[in-house]
Short mmCIF file of C-alpha atoms and ligand atoms in Angstrom, two decimals:
data_model
loop_
_atom_site.label_atom_id
_atom_site.label_comp_id
_atom_site.label_asym_id
_atom_site.label_seq_id
_atom_site.Cartn_x
_atom_site.Cartn_y
_atom_site.Cartn_z
CA UNK A 1 0.00 0.00 0.00
CA UNK A 2 1.30 3.45 -0.68
CA UNK A 3 -1.48 5.84 -1.55
CA UNK A 4 -4.05 6.91 1.03
CA UNK A 5 -6.95 5.52 -0.99
CA UNK A 6 -5.39 2.05 -0.68
CA UNK A 7 -6.28 2.17 3.02
CA UNK A 8 -10.02 2.35 2.33
CA UNK A 9 -11.42 -1.15 2.79
CA UNK A 10 -14.33 -2.60 0.81
CA UNK A 11 -17.69 -3.24 2.44
CA UNK A 12 -18.26 -6.72 3.87
CA UNK A 13 -21.18 -8.60 5.40
CA UNK A 14 -20.98 -8.11 9.17
CA UNK A 15 -19.91 -11.08 11.32
CA UNK A 16 -19.32 -11.91 14.99
CA UNK A 17 -15.86 -12.29 16.51
CA UNK A 18 -13.32 -11.24 19.13
CA UNK A 19 -9.71 -10.11 19.01
CA UNK A 20 -7.12 -9.03 21.60
CA UNK A 21 -3.83 -7.20 21.26
CA UNK A 22 -1.06 -6.05 23.59
CA UNK A 23 0.71 -3.01 22.19
CA UNK A 24 3.67 -1.16 23.69
CA UNK A 25 4.49 2.46 24.29
CA UNK A 26 7.53 3.92 22.52
CA UNK A 27 10.09 6.59 23.31
CA UNK A 28 11.19 8.94 20.55
CA UNK A 29 14.91 9.58 20.07
CA UNK A 30 14.29 12.07 17.25
CA UNK A 31 11.07 13.83 18.25
CA UNK A 32 7.89 14.55 16.34
CA UNK A 33 6.67 18.01 17.32
CA UNK A 34 4.52 19.86 14.81
CA UNK A 35 1.91 18.49 12.40
CA UNK A 36 -0.28 19.55 9.48
CA UNK A 37 -3.41 18.38 7.66
CA UNK A 38 -4.79 15.02 8.65
CA UNK A 39 -2.15 14.19 11.31
CA UNK A 40 0.90 14.38 9.05
CA UNK A 41 4.22 15.07 10.78
CA UNK A 42 6.26 18.19 9.99
CA UNK A 43 9.42 16.11 10.36
CA UNK A 44 10.39 12.44 10.49
CA UNK A 45 10.86 10.84 13.92
CA UNK A 46 12.41 7.61 15.20
CA UNK A 47 11.76 5.72 18.43
CA UNK A 48 12.68 2.73 20.54
CA UNK A 49 9.69 0.42 20.89
CA UNK A 50 9.29 -0.44 24.59
CA UNK A 51 8.38 -3.83 26.00
CA UNK A 52 6.86 -3.57 29.48
CA UNK A 53 4.72 -0.43 29.21
CA UNK A 54 1.84 -1.92 27.22
CA UNK A 55 -1.89 -1.51 26.71
CA UNK A 56 -3.95 -4.67 26.27
CA UNK A 57 -7.19 -4.18 24.34
CA UNK A 58 -9.90 -6.70 23.45
CA UNK A 59 -12.66 -5.98 20.98
CA UNK A 60 -15.71 -8.27 20.70
CA UNK A 61 -17.75 -7.36 17.63
CA UNK A 62 -21.14 -8.42 16.32
CA UNK A 63 -23.52 -7.28 13.56
CA UNK A 64 -25.77 -4.39 14.57
CA UNK A 65 -29.47 -4.88 14.76
CA UNK A 66 -30.45 -1.24 14.25
CA UNK A 67 -28.89 0.79 11.44
CA UNK A 68 -27.72 4.22 12.56
CA UNK A 69 -25.18 6.91 11.65
CA UNK A 70 -23.73 6.72 15.16
CA UNK A 71 -21.13 4.21 16.30
CA UNK A 72 -22.27 1.58 18.75
CA UNK A 73 -19.71 0.55 21.41
CA UNK A 74 -19.14 0.01 25.11
CA UNK A 75 -15.82 0.66 26.82
CA UNK A 76 -14.34 -0.83 29.99
CA UNK A 77 -11.03 0.47 31.34
CA UNK A 78 -9.37 -1.86 33.88
CA UNK A 79 -12.74 -3.62 34.28
CA UNK A 80 -14.79 -0.46 34.95
CA UNK A 81 -17.18 1.54 32.78
CA UNK A 82 -15.31 4.72 31.83
CA UNK A 83 -17.61 7.25 30.20
CA UNK A 84 -14.77 9.80 30.21
CA UNK A 85 -13.01 7.87 27.44
CA UNK A 86 -16.09 7.73 25.17
CA UNK A 87 -15.63 11.07 23.34
CA UNK A 88 -11.99 10.21 22.52
CA UNK A 89 -13.00 6.84 21.04
CA UNK A 90 -15.95 8.39 19.19
CA UNK A 91 -13.62 11.03 17.66
CA UNK A 92 -11.17 8.31 16.66
CA UNK A 93 -13.92 6.23 15.04
CA UNK A 94 -15.15 9.29 13.12
CA UNK A 95 -11.63 9.90 11.82
CA UNK A 96 -11.14 6.32 10.65
CA UNK A 97 -14.72 5.59 9.49
CA UNK A 98 -13.89 6.40 5.87
CA UNK A 99 -11.11 3.76 5.90
CA UNK A 100 -13.10 1.19 7.91
CA UNK A 101 -16.70 1.22 6.61
CA UNK A 102 -17.35 -2.02 8.57
CA UNK A 103 -17.15 -0.14 11.90
CA UNK A 104 -20.62 1.38 11.61
CA UNK A 105 -22.10 -2.05 10.72
CA UNK A 106 -20.98 -3.61 14.02
CA UNK A 107 -21.47 -3.16 17.74
CA UNK A 108 -18.11 -3.25 19.59
CA UNK A 109 -17.48 -4.21 23.23
CA UNK A 110 -14.03 -2.80 23.97
CA UNK A 111 -12.06 -3.50 27.14
CA UNK A 112 -8.62 -2.11 27.84
CA UNK A 113 -5.97 -2.10 30.57
CA UNK A 114 -2.47 -0.71 31.00
CA UNK A 115 0.52 -2.53 32.50
CA UNK A 116 1.75 0.75 34.00
CA UNK A 117 -0.03 2.83 36.64
CA UNK A 118 -2.70 5.09 35.13
CA UNK A 119 -1.60 8.18 37.07
CA UNK A 120 2.14 7.85 36.53
CA UNK A 121 2.42 10.76 34.12
CA UNK A 122 3.30 8.27 31.38
CA UNK A 123 1.52 9.15 28.17
CA UNK A 124 -0.56 6.11 27.26
CA UNK A 125 -1.85 7.41 23.92
CA UNK A 126 0.77 5.55 21.84
CA UNK A 127 0.09 2.15 23.42
CA UNK A 128 -3.68 2.59 23.73
CA UNK A 129 -4.30 3.96 20.23
CA UNK A 130 -2.05 1.36 18.59
CA UNK A 131 -3.71 -1.50 20.54
CA UNK A 132 -7.17 -0.30 19.45
CA UNK A 133 -6.03 0.20 15.84
CA UNK A 134 -4.54 -3.31 15.75
CA UNK A 135 -7.76 -4.81 17.12
CA UNK A 136 -9.77 -2.98 14.45
CA UNK A 137 -7.50 -4.20 11.65
CA UNK A 138 -7.80 -7.75 13.10
CA UNK A 139 -11.53 -7.30 12.78
CA UNK A 140 -11.01 -6.26 9.15
CA UNK A 141 -8.88 -9.37 8.62
CA UNK A 142 -11.69 -11.56 9.97
CA UNK A 143 -13.90 -9.98 7.30
CA UNK A 144 -11.21 -10.09 4.62
CA UNK A 145 -8.69 -12.94 5.17
CA UNK A 146 -6.75 -11.81 2.10
CA UNK A 147 -5.19 -8.88 3.94
CA UNK A 148 -1.43 -9.59 3.77
CA UNK A 149 0.90 -9.17 6.81
CA UNK A 150 2.42 -6.01 5.25
CA UNK A 151 -1.00 -4.52 4.50
CA UNK A 152 -2.04 -5.43 8.04
CA UNK A 153 0.93 -3.69 9.71
CA UNK A 154 0.71 -0.61 7.48
CA UNK A 155 -3.02 -0.18 7.98
CA UNK A 156 -2.69 -0.64 11.77
CA UNK A 157 0.01 2.03 11.87
CA UNK A 158 -2.00 4.27 9.50
CA UNK A 159 -5.09 4.07 11.76
CA UNK A 160 -3.04 4.41 14.97
CA UNK A 161 -1.54 7.62 13.53
CA UNK A 162 -5.03 9.08 13.16
CA UNK A 163 -5.58 8.42 16.90
CA UNK A 164 -2.23 9.80 18.11
CA UNK A 165 0.74 10.53 15.84
CA UNK A 166 3.35 8.75 17.94
CA UNK A 167 1.10 5.62 18.07
CA UNK A 168 2.08 5.00 14.42
CA UNK A 169 5.50 3.94 15.79
CA UNK A 170 4.24 1.32 18.31
CA UNK A 171 3.43 -1.56 15.96
CA UNK A 172 6.80 -3.25 15.53
CA UNK A 173 10.17 -3.39 17.26
CA UNK A 174 12.91 -2.78 18.08
CA UNK A 175 12.74 0.64 16.38
CA UNK A 176 10.31 2.44 14.13
CA UNK A 177 10.39 5.64 12.17
CA UNK A 178 7.49 7.71 10.91
CA UNK A 179 7.61 10.50 8.34
CA UNK A 180 9.22 10.60 4.93
CA UNK A 181 13.00 10.74 4.88
CA UNK A 182 15.57 9.73 2.24
CA UNK A 183 17.49 8.03 5.08
CA UNK A 184 14.87 5.26 5.41
CA UNK A 185 13.64 3.30 2.43
CA UNK A 186 9.87 2.94 2.31
CA UNK A 187 9.33 5.68 4.91
CA UNK A 188 5.98 7.43 4.71
CA UNK A 189 4.07 10.39 6.07
CA UNK A 190 1.00 8.14 6.54
CA UNK A 191 2.36 5.21 8.55
CA UNK A 192 5.37 4.04 10.54
CA UNK A 193 8.17 1.87 9.17
CA UNK A 194 10.09 -0.76 11.09
CA UNK A 195 13.80 0.06 10.92
CA UNK A 196 15.22 -2.45 8.46
CA UNK A 197 18.77 -1.07 8.39
CA UNK A 198 21.53 -2.88 10.28
CA UNK A 199 21.19 -2.17 13.99
CA UNK A 200 24.21 -2.56 16.27
CA UNK A 201 23.45 -5.32 18.82
CA UNK A 202 23.97 -2.90 21.72
CA UNK A 203 20.68 -1.17 20.83
CA UNK A 204 18.61 -4.34 20.59
CA UNK A 205 18.64 -4.76 24.37
CA UNK A 206 18.90 -1.07 25.31
CA UNK A 207 17.34 -0.19 28.68
CA UNK A 208 14.88 2.62 29.41
CA UNK A 209 14.25 3.29 33.09
CA UNK A 210 11.50 5.88 33.42
CA UNK A 211 11.85 8.12 36.46
CA UNK A 212 8.43 9.34 37.57
CA UNK A 213 9.22 12.91 38.59
CA UNK A 214 5.62 14.14 38.36
CA UNK A 215 2.56 11.90 38.23
CA UNK A 216 0.29 14.85 37.36
CA UNK A 217 -1.67 15.31 34.19
CA UNK A 218 0.30 16.71 31.25
CA UNK A 219 0.52 20.52 31.48
CA UNK A 220 0.43 20.90 27.72
CA UNK A 221 -1.70 18.53 25.65
CA UNK A 222 0.02 17.18 22.55
CA UNK A 223 -2.70 18.84 20.48
CA UNK A 224 -1.80 22.28 21.83
CA UNK A 225 1.92 21.52 21.68
CA UNK A 226 1.78 20.63 17.99
CA UNK A 227 -0.33 23.75 17.33
CA UNK A 228 2.30 25.94 18.98
CA UNK A 229 4.70 24.93 16.22
CA UNK A 230 2.44 26.51 13.58
CA UNK A 231 3.63 30.07 14.17
CA UNK A 232 6.80 29.20 16.01
CA UNK A 233 9.75 31.49 15.15
CA UNK A 234 12.15 28.52 15.01
CA UNK A 235 9.84 26.03 13.25
CA UNK A 236 11.55 25.75 9.89
CA UNK A 237 15.04 25.51 11.44
CA UNK A 238 13.76 22.83 13.80
CA UNK A 239 12.17 20.74 11.05
CA UNK A 240 15.39 20.90 9.01
CA UNK A 241 17.43 19.94 12.10
CA UNK A 242 15.17 16.92 12.77
CA UNK A 243 15.76 15.69 9.20
CA UNK A 244 19.54 15.96 9.73
CA UNK A 245 19.32 14.30 13.15
CA UNK A 246 17.34 11.41 11.76
CA UNK A 247 19.93 10.84 9.05
CA UNK A 248 22.77 10.89 11.60
CA UNK A 249 20.88 8.63 14.00
CA UNK A 250 20.38 5.93 11.34
CA UNK A 251 24.19 5.82 10.94
CA UNK A 252 24.80 5.86 14.71
CA UNK A 253 22.33 3.01 15.23
CA UNK A 254 24.34 0.86 12.84
CA UNK A 255 27.81 1.75 14.14
CA UNK A 256 26.93 1.74 17.86
CA UNK A 257 28.97 4.94 18.37
CA UNK A 258 27.89 5.68 21.94
CA UNK A 259 29.24 9.23 22.32
CA UNK A 260 27.44 10.34 19.17
CA UNK A 261 24.26 8.60 20.30
CA UNK A 262 24.30 10.36 23.67
CA UNK A 263 25.02 13.80 22.17
CA UNK A 264 22.23 13.50 19.60
CA UNK A 265 19.56 12.04 21.88
CA UNK A 266 20.10 14.56 24.68
CA UNK A 267 20.13 17.44 22.19
CA UNK A 268 16.79 16.21 20.78
CA UNK A 269 15.23 16.04 24.27
CA UNK A 270 16.43 19.50 25.27
CA UNK A 271 15.40 20.94 21.90
CA UNK A 272 11.83 19.68 22.42
CA UNK A 273 11.71 21.51 25.76
CA UNK A 274 13.45 24.58 24.35
CA UNK A 275 10.80 24.78 21.60
CA UNK A 276 8.11 24.83 24.27
CA UNK A 277 9.94 27.45 26.30
CA UNK A 278 10.14 29.63 23.18
CA UNK A 279 6.48 29.15 22.16
CA UNK A 280 3.81 31.81 22.51
CA UNK A 281 2.34 31.15 25.05
CA UNK A 282 5.44 29.53 26.60
CA UNK A 283 5.62 26.47 28.83
CA UNK A 284 8.29 25.11 31.14
CA UNK A 285 7.61 21.41 31.51
CA UNK A 286 10.66 20.43 33.55
CA UNK A 287 10.38 20.43 37.33
CA UNK A 288 13.31 21.31 39.63
CA UNK A 289 13.76 17.55 40.18
CA UNK A 290 14.02 16.98 36.41
CA UNK A 291 16.96 19.37 36.25
CA UNK A 292 18.53 17.88 39.40
CA UNK A 293 18.41 14.44 37.75
CA UNK A 294 19.98 15.72 34.52
CA UNK A 295 22.87 17.25 36.47
CA UNK A 296 23.37 13.99 38.38
CA UNK A 297 23.37 12.00 35.12
CA UNK A 298 26.01 14.27 33.57
CA UNK A 299 28.21 14.03 36.68
CA UNK A 300 27.80 10.24 36.89
CA UNK A 301 28.74 9.86 33.23
CA UNK A 302 31.82 12.01 33.65
CA UNK A 303 32.96 10.17 36.78
CA UNK A 304 32.26 6.59 35.73
CA UNK A 305 32.42 6.75 31.91
CA UNK A 306 29.24 4.61 31.91
CA UNK A 307 27.27 5.59 28.75
CA UNK A 308 24.11 6.64 30.58
CA UNK A 309 21.99 9.23 28.78
CA UNK A 310 18.48 10.64 29.02
CA UNK A 311 15.60 11.67 26.89
CA UNK A 312 12.39 13.53 27.79
CA UNK A 313 8.79 13.49 26.66
CA UNK A 314 6.58 16.58 26.73
CA UNK A 315 6.60 16.46 30.54
CA UNK A 316 8.77 16.32 33.66
CA UNK A 317 9.60 12.59 33.71
CA UNK A 318 13.06 11.41 32.66
CA UNK A 319 13.77 8.37 30.49
CA UNK A 320 17.23 7.00 31.33
CA UNK A 321 18.79 5.16 28.38
CA UNK A 322 21.75 2.77 28.73
CA UNK A 323 23.18 -0.53 27.44
CA UNK A 324 22.05 -3.70 29.20
CA UNK A 325 25.63 -4.52 30.19
CA UNK A 326 25.57 -1.46 32.49
CA UNK A 327 22.25 -2.35 34.12
CA UNK A 328 23.55 -3.32 37.57
CA UNK A 329 25.65 -0.19 38.07
CA UNK A 330 22.96 2.14 36.69
CA UNK A 331 20.19 0.62 38.85
CA UNK A 332 22.43 1.01 41.90
CA UNK A 333 22.98 4.69 40.95
CA UNK A 334 19.22 5.18 40.47
CA UNK A 335 18.37 3.61 43.83
CA UNK A 336 20.96 5.53 45.80
CA UNK A 337 21.07 8.88 43.99
CA UNK A 338 17.97 9.40 41.85
CA UNK A 339 14.97 7.63 43.44
CA UNK A 340 14.73 10.48 45.96
CA UNK A 341 13.83 12.88 43.13
CA UNK A 342 10.97 10.61 41.95
CA UNK A 343 7.42 11.11 43.18
CA UNK A 344 6.82 8.37 45.76
CA UNK A 345 10.28 7.02 44.83
CA UNK A 346 8.65 5.54 41.71
CA UNK A 347 10.44 4.46 38.55
CA UNK A 348 9.64 1.87 35.87
CA UNK A 349 12.27 -0.46 34.42
CA UNK A 350 11.62 -0.99 30.73
CA UNK A 351 13.69 -1.90 27.69
CA UNK A 352 13.60 -2.06 23.91
CA UNK A 353 10.98 -4.59 22.76
CA UNK A 354 9.73 -6.56 19.80
CA UNK A 355 6.47 -4.71 19.12
CA UNK A 356 2.77 -5.46 19.49
CA UNK A 357 1.51 -9.01 20.03
CA UNK A 358 -1.77 -10.67 19.14
CA UNK A 359 -3.09 -12.54 22.17
O1 PMV B 401 1.54 11.41 19.56
P1 PMV B 401 1.35 12.77 20.12
O2 PMV B 401 0.47 13.63 19.28
O3 PMV B 401 0.92 12.70 21.55
O4 PMV B 401 2.77 13.52 20.10
C1 PMV B 401 3.88 12.99 20.78
C2 PMV B 401 5.00 13.94 20.79
C3 PMV B 401 6.22 13.52 21.60
O5 PMV B 401 5.94 12.43 22.45
C4 PMV B 401 6.65 14.69 22.46
C5 PMV B 401 7.38 13.16 20.69
C6 PMV B 401 7.29 11.86 19.94
O6 PMV B 401 7.78 11.83 18.81
O7 PMV B 401 6.78 10.87 20.50
#
């Protein structure tokens, strides 16, 4: 599939069935910040697919008795009715209805749960939207068994993107890119691409320990954040920089050059925050404890020469990135020096993973 019209499925006779998927979160190394049109990214991005932070979603579907223009679904989150999630799902269904005409012909009972605490400040949109998108494409496959594995993965990523941009990168592991770039063959604005280039073995087991600095709700929604890039004074320079960074990162990921990796990934994280600090209105998303952790990480790296680095999402939490061979010494450092900066001493040990799984 390459053109958007290829993602529009035919109409089928409705049937009954059930499907379940576990889909991971991901952490961007080159960040997506700024979009246009129907959720297209202003620059390409590339992320590590995670393995332990996952959303599990089941969808039971059956033909609808009453025809209507409205979608028919129920939603349970961690076993409880959650009306608060309904508008988000309804909006998502409206966005994808054109590509999935079978949705309106079925009633869906959706149930979902996260492996990570709900109020940990960890954005769950990538894992939750990709899990739901995968379940919907599984439903399509039940209706149309001819859907090939490539068509399946591309359509799942395409639909996930329409739910939350970064969700397009949660389908496969260990790394995915999204957004057209000459550095990655087959890359697309519409869906994510599994990194097929040679990857140095050090990155296949890379660790990501997420320090929970602030469990609070995000201070800036992604929607607003992306909008702030529309009239941002540094937008065009940033988008050009992201293209260059992505190209360099593809080389670094094959050579395993750790110093270059650290310099690029930390610059990307700080650039994301700098863009927000220079937006109108402006936002400072780091907390004092975020900055304290960054200083500790820099000092630790200088003293021990352990290749520990960080990246940041659009929030105060810190993702610590390091090779598996350094796990014992880094965890010791976290427990003794960094856990005190985490809310409730909380951190989550994750690592690069293999992508979403059908259950
Ligand atoms: O997927 P969204 O619209 O929530 O945007 C995510 C943006 C960042 O997480 C900050 C960066 C990224 O590429 O994941």
